[in-house]
Coordinates of N, CA and C and ligand atoms in Angstrom, one line a residue:
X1 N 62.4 27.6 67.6 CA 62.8 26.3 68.0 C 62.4 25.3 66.9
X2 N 63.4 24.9 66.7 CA 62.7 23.4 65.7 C 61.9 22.4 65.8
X3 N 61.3 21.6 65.1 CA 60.5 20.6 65.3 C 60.8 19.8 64.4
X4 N 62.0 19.3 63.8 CA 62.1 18.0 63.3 C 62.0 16.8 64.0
X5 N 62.1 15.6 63.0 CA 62.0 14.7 63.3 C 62.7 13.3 63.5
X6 N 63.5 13.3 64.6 CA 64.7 12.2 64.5 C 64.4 11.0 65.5
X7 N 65.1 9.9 65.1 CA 65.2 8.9 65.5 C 66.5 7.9 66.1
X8 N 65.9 7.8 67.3 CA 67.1 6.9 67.8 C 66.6 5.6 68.5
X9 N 67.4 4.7 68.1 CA 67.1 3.3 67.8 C 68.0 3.0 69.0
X10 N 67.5 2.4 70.0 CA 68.5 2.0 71.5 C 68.6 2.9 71.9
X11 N 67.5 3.9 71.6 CA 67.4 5.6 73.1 C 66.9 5.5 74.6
X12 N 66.7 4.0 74.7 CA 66.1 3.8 76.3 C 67.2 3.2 77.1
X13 N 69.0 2.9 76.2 CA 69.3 2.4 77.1 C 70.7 3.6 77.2
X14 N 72.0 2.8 76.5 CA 73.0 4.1 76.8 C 73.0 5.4 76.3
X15 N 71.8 5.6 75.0 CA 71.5 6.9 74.1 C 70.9 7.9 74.8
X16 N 70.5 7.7 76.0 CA 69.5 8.5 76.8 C 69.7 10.0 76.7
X17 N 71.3 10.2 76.7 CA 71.9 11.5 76.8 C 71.4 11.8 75.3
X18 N 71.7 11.1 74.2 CA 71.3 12.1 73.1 C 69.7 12.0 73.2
X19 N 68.9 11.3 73.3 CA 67.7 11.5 73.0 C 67.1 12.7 74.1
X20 N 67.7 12.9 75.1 CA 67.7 13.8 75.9 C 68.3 15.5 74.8
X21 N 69.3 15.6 74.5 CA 69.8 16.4 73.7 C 69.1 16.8 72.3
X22 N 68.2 16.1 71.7 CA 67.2 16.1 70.3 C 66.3 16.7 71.5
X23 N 65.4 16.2 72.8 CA 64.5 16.7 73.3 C 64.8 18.3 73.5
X24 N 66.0 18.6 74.0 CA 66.1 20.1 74.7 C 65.8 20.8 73.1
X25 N 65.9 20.8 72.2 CA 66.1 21.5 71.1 C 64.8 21.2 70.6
X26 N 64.1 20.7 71.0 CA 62.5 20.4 70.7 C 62.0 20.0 69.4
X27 N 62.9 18.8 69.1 CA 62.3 17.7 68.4 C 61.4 16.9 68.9
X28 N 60.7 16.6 67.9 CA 59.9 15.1 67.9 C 60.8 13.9 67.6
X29 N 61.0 13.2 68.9 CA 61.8 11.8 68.9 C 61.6 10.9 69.3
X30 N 61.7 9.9 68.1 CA 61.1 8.5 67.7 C 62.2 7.7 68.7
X31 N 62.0 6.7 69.8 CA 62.9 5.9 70.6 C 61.9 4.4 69.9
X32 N 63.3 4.0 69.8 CA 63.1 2.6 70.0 C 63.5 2.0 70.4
X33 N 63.1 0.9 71.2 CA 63.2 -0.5 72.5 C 62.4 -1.7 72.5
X34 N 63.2 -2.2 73.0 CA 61.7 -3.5 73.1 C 61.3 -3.5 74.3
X35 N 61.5 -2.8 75.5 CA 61.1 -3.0 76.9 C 60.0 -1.8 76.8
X36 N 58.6 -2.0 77.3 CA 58.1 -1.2 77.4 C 58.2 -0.3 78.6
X37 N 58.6 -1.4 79.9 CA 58.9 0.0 80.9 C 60.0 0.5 81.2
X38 N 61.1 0.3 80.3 CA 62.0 1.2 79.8 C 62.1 1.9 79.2
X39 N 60.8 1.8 78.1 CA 60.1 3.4 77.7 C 59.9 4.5 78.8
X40 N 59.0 3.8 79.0 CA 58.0 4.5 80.1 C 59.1 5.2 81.0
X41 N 60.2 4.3 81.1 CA 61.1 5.2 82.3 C 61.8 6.3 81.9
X42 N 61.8 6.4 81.1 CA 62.4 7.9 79.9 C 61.5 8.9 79.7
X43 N 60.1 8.6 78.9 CA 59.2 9.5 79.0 C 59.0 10.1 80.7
X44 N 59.1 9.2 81.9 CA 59.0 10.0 82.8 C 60.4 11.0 83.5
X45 N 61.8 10.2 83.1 CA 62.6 11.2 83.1 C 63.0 12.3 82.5
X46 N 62.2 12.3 80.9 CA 62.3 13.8 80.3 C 60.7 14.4 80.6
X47 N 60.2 14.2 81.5 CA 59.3 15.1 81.4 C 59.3 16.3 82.1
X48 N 58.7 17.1 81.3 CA 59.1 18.8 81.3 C 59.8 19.4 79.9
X49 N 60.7 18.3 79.8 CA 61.8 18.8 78.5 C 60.8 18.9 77.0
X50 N 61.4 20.1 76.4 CA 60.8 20.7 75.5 C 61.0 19.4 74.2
X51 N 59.6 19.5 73.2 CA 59.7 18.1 72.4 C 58.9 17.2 72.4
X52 N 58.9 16.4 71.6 CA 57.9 15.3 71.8 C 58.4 14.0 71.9
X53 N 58.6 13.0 72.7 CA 58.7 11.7 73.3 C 57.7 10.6 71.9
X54 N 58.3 10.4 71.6 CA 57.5 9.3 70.6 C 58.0 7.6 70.8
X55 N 57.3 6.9 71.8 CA 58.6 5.8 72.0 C 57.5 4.4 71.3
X56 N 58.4 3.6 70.7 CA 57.9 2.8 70.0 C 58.3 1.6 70.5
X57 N 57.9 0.7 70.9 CA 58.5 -0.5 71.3 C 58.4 -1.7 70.4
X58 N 59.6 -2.1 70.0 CA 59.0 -3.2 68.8 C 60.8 -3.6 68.7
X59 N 60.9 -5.0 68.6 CA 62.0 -5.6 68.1 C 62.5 -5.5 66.8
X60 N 64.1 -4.8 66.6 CA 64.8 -4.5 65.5 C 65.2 -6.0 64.6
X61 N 65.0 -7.2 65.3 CA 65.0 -8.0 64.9 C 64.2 -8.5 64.2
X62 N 63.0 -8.4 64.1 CA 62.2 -8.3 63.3 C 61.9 -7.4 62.3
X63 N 62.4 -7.6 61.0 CA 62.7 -6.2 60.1 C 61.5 -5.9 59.9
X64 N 60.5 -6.8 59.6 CA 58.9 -6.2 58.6 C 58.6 -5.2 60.1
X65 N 58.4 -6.3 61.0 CA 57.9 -5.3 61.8 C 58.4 -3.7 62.7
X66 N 59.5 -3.6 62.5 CA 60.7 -2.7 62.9 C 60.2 -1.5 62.1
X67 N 60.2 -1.7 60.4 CA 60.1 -0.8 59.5 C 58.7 -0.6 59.4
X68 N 57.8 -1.3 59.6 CA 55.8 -0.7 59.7 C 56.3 0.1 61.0
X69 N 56.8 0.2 62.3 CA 56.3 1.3 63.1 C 57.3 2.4 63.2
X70 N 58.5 2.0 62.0 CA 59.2 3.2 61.9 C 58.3 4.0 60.7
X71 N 57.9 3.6 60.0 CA 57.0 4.0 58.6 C 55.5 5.1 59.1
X72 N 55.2 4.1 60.1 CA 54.0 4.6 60.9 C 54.6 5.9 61.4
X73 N 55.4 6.0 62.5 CA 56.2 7.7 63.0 C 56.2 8.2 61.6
X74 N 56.5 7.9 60.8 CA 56.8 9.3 59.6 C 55.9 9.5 59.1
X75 N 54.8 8.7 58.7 CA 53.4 9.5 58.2 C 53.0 9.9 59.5
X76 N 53.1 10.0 61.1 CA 52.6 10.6 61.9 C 53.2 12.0 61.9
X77 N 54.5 12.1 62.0 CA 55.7 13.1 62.5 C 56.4 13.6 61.6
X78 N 56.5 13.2 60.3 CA 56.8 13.5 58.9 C 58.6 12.8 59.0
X79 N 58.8 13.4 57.6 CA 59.9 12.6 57.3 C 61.2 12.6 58.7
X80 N 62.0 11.7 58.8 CA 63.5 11.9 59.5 C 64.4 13.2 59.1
X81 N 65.2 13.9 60.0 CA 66.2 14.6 59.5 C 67.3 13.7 59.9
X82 N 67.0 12.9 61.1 CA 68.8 12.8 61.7 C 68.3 11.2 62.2
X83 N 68.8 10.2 62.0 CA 68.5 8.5 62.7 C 69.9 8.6 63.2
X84 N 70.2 8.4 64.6 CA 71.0 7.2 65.6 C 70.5 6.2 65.5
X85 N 71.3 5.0 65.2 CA 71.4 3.4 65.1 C 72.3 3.1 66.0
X86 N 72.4 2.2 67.3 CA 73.1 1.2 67.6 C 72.0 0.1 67.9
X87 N 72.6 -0.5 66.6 CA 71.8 -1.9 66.5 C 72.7 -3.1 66.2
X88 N 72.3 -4.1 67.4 CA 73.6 -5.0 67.3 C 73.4 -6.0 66.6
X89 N 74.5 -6.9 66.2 CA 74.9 -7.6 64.9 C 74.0 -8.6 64.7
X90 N 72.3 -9.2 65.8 CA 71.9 -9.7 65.8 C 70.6 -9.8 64.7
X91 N 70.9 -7.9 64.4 CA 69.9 -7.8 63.8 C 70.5 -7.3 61.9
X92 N 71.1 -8.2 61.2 CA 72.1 -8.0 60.4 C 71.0 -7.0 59.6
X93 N 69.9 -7.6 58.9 CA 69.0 -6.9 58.1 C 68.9 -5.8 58.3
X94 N 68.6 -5.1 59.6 CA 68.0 -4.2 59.9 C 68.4 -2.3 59.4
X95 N 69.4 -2.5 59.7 CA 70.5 -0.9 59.2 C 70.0 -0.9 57.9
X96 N 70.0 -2.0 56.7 CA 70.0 -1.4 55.1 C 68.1 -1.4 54.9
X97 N 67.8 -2.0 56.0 CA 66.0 -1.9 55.9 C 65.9 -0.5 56.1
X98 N 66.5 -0.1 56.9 CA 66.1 1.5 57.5 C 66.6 2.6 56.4
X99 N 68.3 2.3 56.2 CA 68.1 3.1 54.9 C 67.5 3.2 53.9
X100 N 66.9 2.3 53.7 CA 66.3 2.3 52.4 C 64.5 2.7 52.5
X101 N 64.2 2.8 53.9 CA 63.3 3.3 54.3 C 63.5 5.1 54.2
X102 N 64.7 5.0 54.6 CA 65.0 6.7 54.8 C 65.4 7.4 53.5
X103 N 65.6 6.7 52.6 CA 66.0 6.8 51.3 C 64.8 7.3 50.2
X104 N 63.6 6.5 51.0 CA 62.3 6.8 49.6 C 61.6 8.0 50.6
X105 N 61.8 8.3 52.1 CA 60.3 9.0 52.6 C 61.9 10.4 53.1
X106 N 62.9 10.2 53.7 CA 63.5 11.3 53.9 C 64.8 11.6 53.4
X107 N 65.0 12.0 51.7 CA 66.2 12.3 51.4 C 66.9 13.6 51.7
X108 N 68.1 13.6 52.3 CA 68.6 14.8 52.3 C 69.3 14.1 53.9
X109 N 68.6 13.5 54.9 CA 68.6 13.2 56.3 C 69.5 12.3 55.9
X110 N 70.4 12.2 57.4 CA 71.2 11.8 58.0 C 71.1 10.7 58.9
X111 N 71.9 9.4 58.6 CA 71.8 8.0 59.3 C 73.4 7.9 60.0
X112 N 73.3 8.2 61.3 CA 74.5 8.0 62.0 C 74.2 6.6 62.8
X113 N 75.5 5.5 62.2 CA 75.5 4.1 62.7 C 76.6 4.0 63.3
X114 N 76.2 3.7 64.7 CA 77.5 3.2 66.0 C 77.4 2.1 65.8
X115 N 79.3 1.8 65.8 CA 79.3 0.3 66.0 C 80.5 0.4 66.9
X116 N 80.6 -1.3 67.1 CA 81.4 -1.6 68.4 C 82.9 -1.8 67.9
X117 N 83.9 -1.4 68.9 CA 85.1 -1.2 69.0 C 85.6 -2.5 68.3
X118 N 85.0 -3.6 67.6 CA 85.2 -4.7 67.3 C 85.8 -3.9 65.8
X119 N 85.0 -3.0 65.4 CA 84.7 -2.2 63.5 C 86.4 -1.2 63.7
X120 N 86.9 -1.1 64.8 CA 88.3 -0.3 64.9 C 89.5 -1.5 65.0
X121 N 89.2 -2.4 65.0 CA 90.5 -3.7 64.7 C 90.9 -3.5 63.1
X122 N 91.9 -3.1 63.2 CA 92.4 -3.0 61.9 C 92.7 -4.2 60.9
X123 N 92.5 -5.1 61.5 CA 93.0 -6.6 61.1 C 91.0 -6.7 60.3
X124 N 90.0 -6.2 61.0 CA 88.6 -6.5 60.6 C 88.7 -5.7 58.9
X125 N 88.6 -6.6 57.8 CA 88.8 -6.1 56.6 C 88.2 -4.9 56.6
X126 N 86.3 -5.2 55.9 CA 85.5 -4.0 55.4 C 84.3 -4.6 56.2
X127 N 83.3 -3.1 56.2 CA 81.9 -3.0 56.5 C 81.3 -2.7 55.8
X128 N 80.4 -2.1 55.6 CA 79.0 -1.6 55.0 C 79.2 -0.2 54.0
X129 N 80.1 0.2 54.8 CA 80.4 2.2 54.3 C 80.5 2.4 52.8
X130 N 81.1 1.7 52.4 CA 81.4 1.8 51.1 C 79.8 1.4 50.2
X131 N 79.3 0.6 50.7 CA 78.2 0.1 49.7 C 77.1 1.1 50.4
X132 N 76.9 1.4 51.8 CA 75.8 2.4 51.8 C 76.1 3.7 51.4
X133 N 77.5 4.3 50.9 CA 77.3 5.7 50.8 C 77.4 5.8 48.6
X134 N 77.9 4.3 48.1 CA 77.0 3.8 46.8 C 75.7 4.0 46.6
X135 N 75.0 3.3 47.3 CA 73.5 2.9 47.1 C 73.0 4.2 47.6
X136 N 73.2 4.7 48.7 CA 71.8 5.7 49.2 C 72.9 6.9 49.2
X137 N 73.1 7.5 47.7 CA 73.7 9.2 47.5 C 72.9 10.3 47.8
X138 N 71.4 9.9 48.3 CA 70.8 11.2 49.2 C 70.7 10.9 50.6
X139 N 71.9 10.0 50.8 CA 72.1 9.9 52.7 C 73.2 10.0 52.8
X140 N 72.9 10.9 54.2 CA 74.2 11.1 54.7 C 75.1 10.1 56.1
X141 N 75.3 9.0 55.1 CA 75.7 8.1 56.0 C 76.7 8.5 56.8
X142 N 76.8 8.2 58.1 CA 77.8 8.4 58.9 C 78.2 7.2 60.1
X143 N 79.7 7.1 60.2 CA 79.9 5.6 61.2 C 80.7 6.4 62.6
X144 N 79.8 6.3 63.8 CA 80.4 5.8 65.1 C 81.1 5.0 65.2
X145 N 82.4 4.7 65.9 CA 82.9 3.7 66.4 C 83.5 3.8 67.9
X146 N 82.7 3.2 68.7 CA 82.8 3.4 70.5 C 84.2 2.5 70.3
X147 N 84.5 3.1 71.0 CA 86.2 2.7 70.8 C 86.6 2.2 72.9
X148 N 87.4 2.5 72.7 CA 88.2 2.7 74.4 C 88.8 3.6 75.4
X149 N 89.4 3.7 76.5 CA 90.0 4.7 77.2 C 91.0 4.2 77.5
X150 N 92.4 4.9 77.2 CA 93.6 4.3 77.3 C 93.9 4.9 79.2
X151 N 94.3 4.0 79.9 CA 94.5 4.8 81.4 C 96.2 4.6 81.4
X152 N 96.8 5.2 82.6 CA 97.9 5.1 82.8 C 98.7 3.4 82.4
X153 N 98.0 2.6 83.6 CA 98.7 1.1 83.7 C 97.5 -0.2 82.9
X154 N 96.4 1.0 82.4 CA 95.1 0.1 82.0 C 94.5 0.6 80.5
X155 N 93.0 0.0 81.3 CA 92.1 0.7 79.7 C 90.7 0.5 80.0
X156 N 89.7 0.8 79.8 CA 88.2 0.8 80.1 C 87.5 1.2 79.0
X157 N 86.4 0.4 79.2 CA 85.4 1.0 78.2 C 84.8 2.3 78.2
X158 N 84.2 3.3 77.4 CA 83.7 4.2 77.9 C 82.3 4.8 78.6
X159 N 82.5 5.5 79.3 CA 81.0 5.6 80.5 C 79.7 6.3 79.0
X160 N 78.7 6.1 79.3 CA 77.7 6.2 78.9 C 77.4 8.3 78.6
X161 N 78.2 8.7 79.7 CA 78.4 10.0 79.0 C 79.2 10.1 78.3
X162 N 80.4 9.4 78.5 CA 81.7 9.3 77.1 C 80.7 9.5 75.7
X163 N 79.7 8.5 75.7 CA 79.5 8.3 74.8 C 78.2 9.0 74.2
X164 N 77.6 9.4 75.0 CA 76.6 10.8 74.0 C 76.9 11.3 73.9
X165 N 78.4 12.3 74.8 CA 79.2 13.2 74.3 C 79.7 13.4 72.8
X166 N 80.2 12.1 72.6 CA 80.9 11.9 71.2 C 79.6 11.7 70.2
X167 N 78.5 11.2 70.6 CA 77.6 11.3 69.5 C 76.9 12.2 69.1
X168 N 77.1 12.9 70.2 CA 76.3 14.5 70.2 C 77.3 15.3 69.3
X169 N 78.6 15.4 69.4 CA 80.0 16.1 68.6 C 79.8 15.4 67.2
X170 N 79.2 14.0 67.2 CA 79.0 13.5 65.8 C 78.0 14.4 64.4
X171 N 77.2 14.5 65.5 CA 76.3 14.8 65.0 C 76.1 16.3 64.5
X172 N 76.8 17.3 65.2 CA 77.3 18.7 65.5 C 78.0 18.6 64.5
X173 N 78.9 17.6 63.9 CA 80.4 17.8 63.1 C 79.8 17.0 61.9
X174 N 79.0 16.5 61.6 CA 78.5 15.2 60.3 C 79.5 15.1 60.3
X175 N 80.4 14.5 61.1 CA 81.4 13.7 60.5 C 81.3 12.3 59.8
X176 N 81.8 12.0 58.9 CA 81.4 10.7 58.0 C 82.0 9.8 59.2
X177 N 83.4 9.7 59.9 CA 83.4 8.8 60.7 C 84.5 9.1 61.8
X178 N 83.6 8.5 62.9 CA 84.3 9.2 64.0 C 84.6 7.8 64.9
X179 N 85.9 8.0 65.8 CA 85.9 7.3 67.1 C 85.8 7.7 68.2
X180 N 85.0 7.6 69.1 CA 85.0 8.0 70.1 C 85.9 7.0 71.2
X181 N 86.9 8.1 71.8 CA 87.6 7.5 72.5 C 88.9 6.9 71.3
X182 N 89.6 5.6 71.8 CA 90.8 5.2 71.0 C 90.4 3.1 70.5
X183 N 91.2 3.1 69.3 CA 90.8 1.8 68.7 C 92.5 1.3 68.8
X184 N 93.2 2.2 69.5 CA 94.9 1.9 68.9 C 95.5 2.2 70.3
X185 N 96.7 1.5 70.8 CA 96.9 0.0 70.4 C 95.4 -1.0 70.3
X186 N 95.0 -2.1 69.5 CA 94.5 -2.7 69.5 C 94.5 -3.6 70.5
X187 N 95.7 -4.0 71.1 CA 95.9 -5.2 72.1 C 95.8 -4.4 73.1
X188 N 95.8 -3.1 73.5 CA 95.8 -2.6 74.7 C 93.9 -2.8 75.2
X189 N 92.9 -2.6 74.2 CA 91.4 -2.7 74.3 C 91.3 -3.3 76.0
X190 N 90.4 -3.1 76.8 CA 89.8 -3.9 78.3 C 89.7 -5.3 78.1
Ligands
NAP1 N1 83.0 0.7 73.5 C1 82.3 0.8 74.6 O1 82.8 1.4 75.6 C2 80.9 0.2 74.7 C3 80.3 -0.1 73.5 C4 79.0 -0.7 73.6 C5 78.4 -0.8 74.8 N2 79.1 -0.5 76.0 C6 78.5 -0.7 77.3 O2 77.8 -1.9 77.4 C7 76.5 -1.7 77.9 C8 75.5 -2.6 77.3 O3 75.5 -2.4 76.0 P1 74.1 -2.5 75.1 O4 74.5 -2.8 73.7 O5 73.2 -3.4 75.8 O6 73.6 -1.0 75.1 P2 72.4 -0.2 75.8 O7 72.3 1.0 75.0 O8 72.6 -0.1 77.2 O9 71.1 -1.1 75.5 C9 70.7 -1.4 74.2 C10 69.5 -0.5 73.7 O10 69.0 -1.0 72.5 C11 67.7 -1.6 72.7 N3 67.6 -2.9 72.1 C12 68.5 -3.9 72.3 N4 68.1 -4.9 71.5 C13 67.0 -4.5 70.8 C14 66.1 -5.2 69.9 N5 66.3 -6.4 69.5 N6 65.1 -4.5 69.3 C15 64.9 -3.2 69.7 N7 65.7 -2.5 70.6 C16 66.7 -3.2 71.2 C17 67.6 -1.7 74.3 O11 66.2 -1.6 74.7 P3 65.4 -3.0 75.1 O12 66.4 -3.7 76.0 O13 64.2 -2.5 75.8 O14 65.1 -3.6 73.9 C18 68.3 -0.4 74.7 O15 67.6 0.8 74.4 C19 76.2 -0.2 77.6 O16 75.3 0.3 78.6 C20 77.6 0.5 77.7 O17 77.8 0.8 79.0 C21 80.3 0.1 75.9

């Protein structure tokens, strides 16, 4: 069984499924939240499950502080193999803080960044991809994009298993970039 060390950033809310999925395989997994009893409410629903629960509570918005208690997990747990990011646009700094955190303590590991179905409008020029997979050539950047569900007479967002499904297949496939679900028609979106 393995014992690496991965991280998922928003594992207390719709990531539960994968931080549940790193657990069955018996990693040590770093969650981060700012709700502490939203922690709490994870460590008590995976308990039993093989692994280590490592939940850190600290705002991604605050980058100094974000990056001291991601920094702290890796001299505790050792370097990252695999980071899940959905971190929303509030926290613009935060994604290239982390790479570049993952860049000097775990080269070789894998940064898979979900973004919102907003990053599959084809009218939205460019993002980040091009300049993170420049800058950090011993990461293996990779982009989520939660997309939609096209229905017969409609369209919906996707359910919270839609979407560990697809992140779990992300991650299984390193795919450099994936959608989960559909970004096309654009005007068809909920
Ligand atoms: N395309 C789609 O279908 C799509 C895409 C995105 C979202 N959604 C839906 O929309 C719902 C709400 O989305 P959501 O973005 O709120 O996702 P969520 O995953 O349900 O919650 C956000 C996660 O990030 C953490 N978080 C948020 N802000 C943070 C901060 N500043 N610092 C540290 N951690 C932070 C939250 O914990 P704390 O609150 O404890 O900080 C939680 O773990 C989802 O549950 C999903 O159903 C659908």
């Amino acid at each position: 069984m393995s014992k690496d060390h991965v991280l998922v950033v928003g594992g207390s809310g719709m990531l539960k499924g994968v931080v549940k999925y790193f657990m069955e395989q018996g990693n040590i997994v770093t969650v981060v939240g700012r709700n502490r009893k939203k922690l709490q409410m994870l460590e008590q629903e995976l308990q039993g499950t093989p692994g280590v629960l490592n939940s850190v509570a600290v705002d991604y918005t605050n980058t100094d502080e974000f990056i001291q208690e991601i920094s702290r997990s890796i001299t505790q747990y050792g370097p990252i193999r695999t980071s899940v990011n959905w971190i929303h646009s509030n926290a613009p700094h935060a994604p290239k803080a982390l790479m570049d955190l993952q860049h000097t303590t775990s080269p070789g590991s894998t940064y898979l960044r979900l973004l919102g179905s907003a990053y599959g409008n084809p009218e939205k020029k460019s993002n980040d991809r091009d300049f993170m997979k420049k800058a950090y050539p011993n990461i293996n950047y990779c982009e989520t994009i939660l997309g939609f569900v096209l229905e017969s007479q409609s369209s919906r967002w996707l359910t919270h298993q839609e979407i560990c499904q697809g992140v779990i297949e992300a991650i299984e496939s390193q795919a450099d970039r994936k959608i989960i679900g559909t970004v096309s028609p654009w005007s068809k979106r909920p």
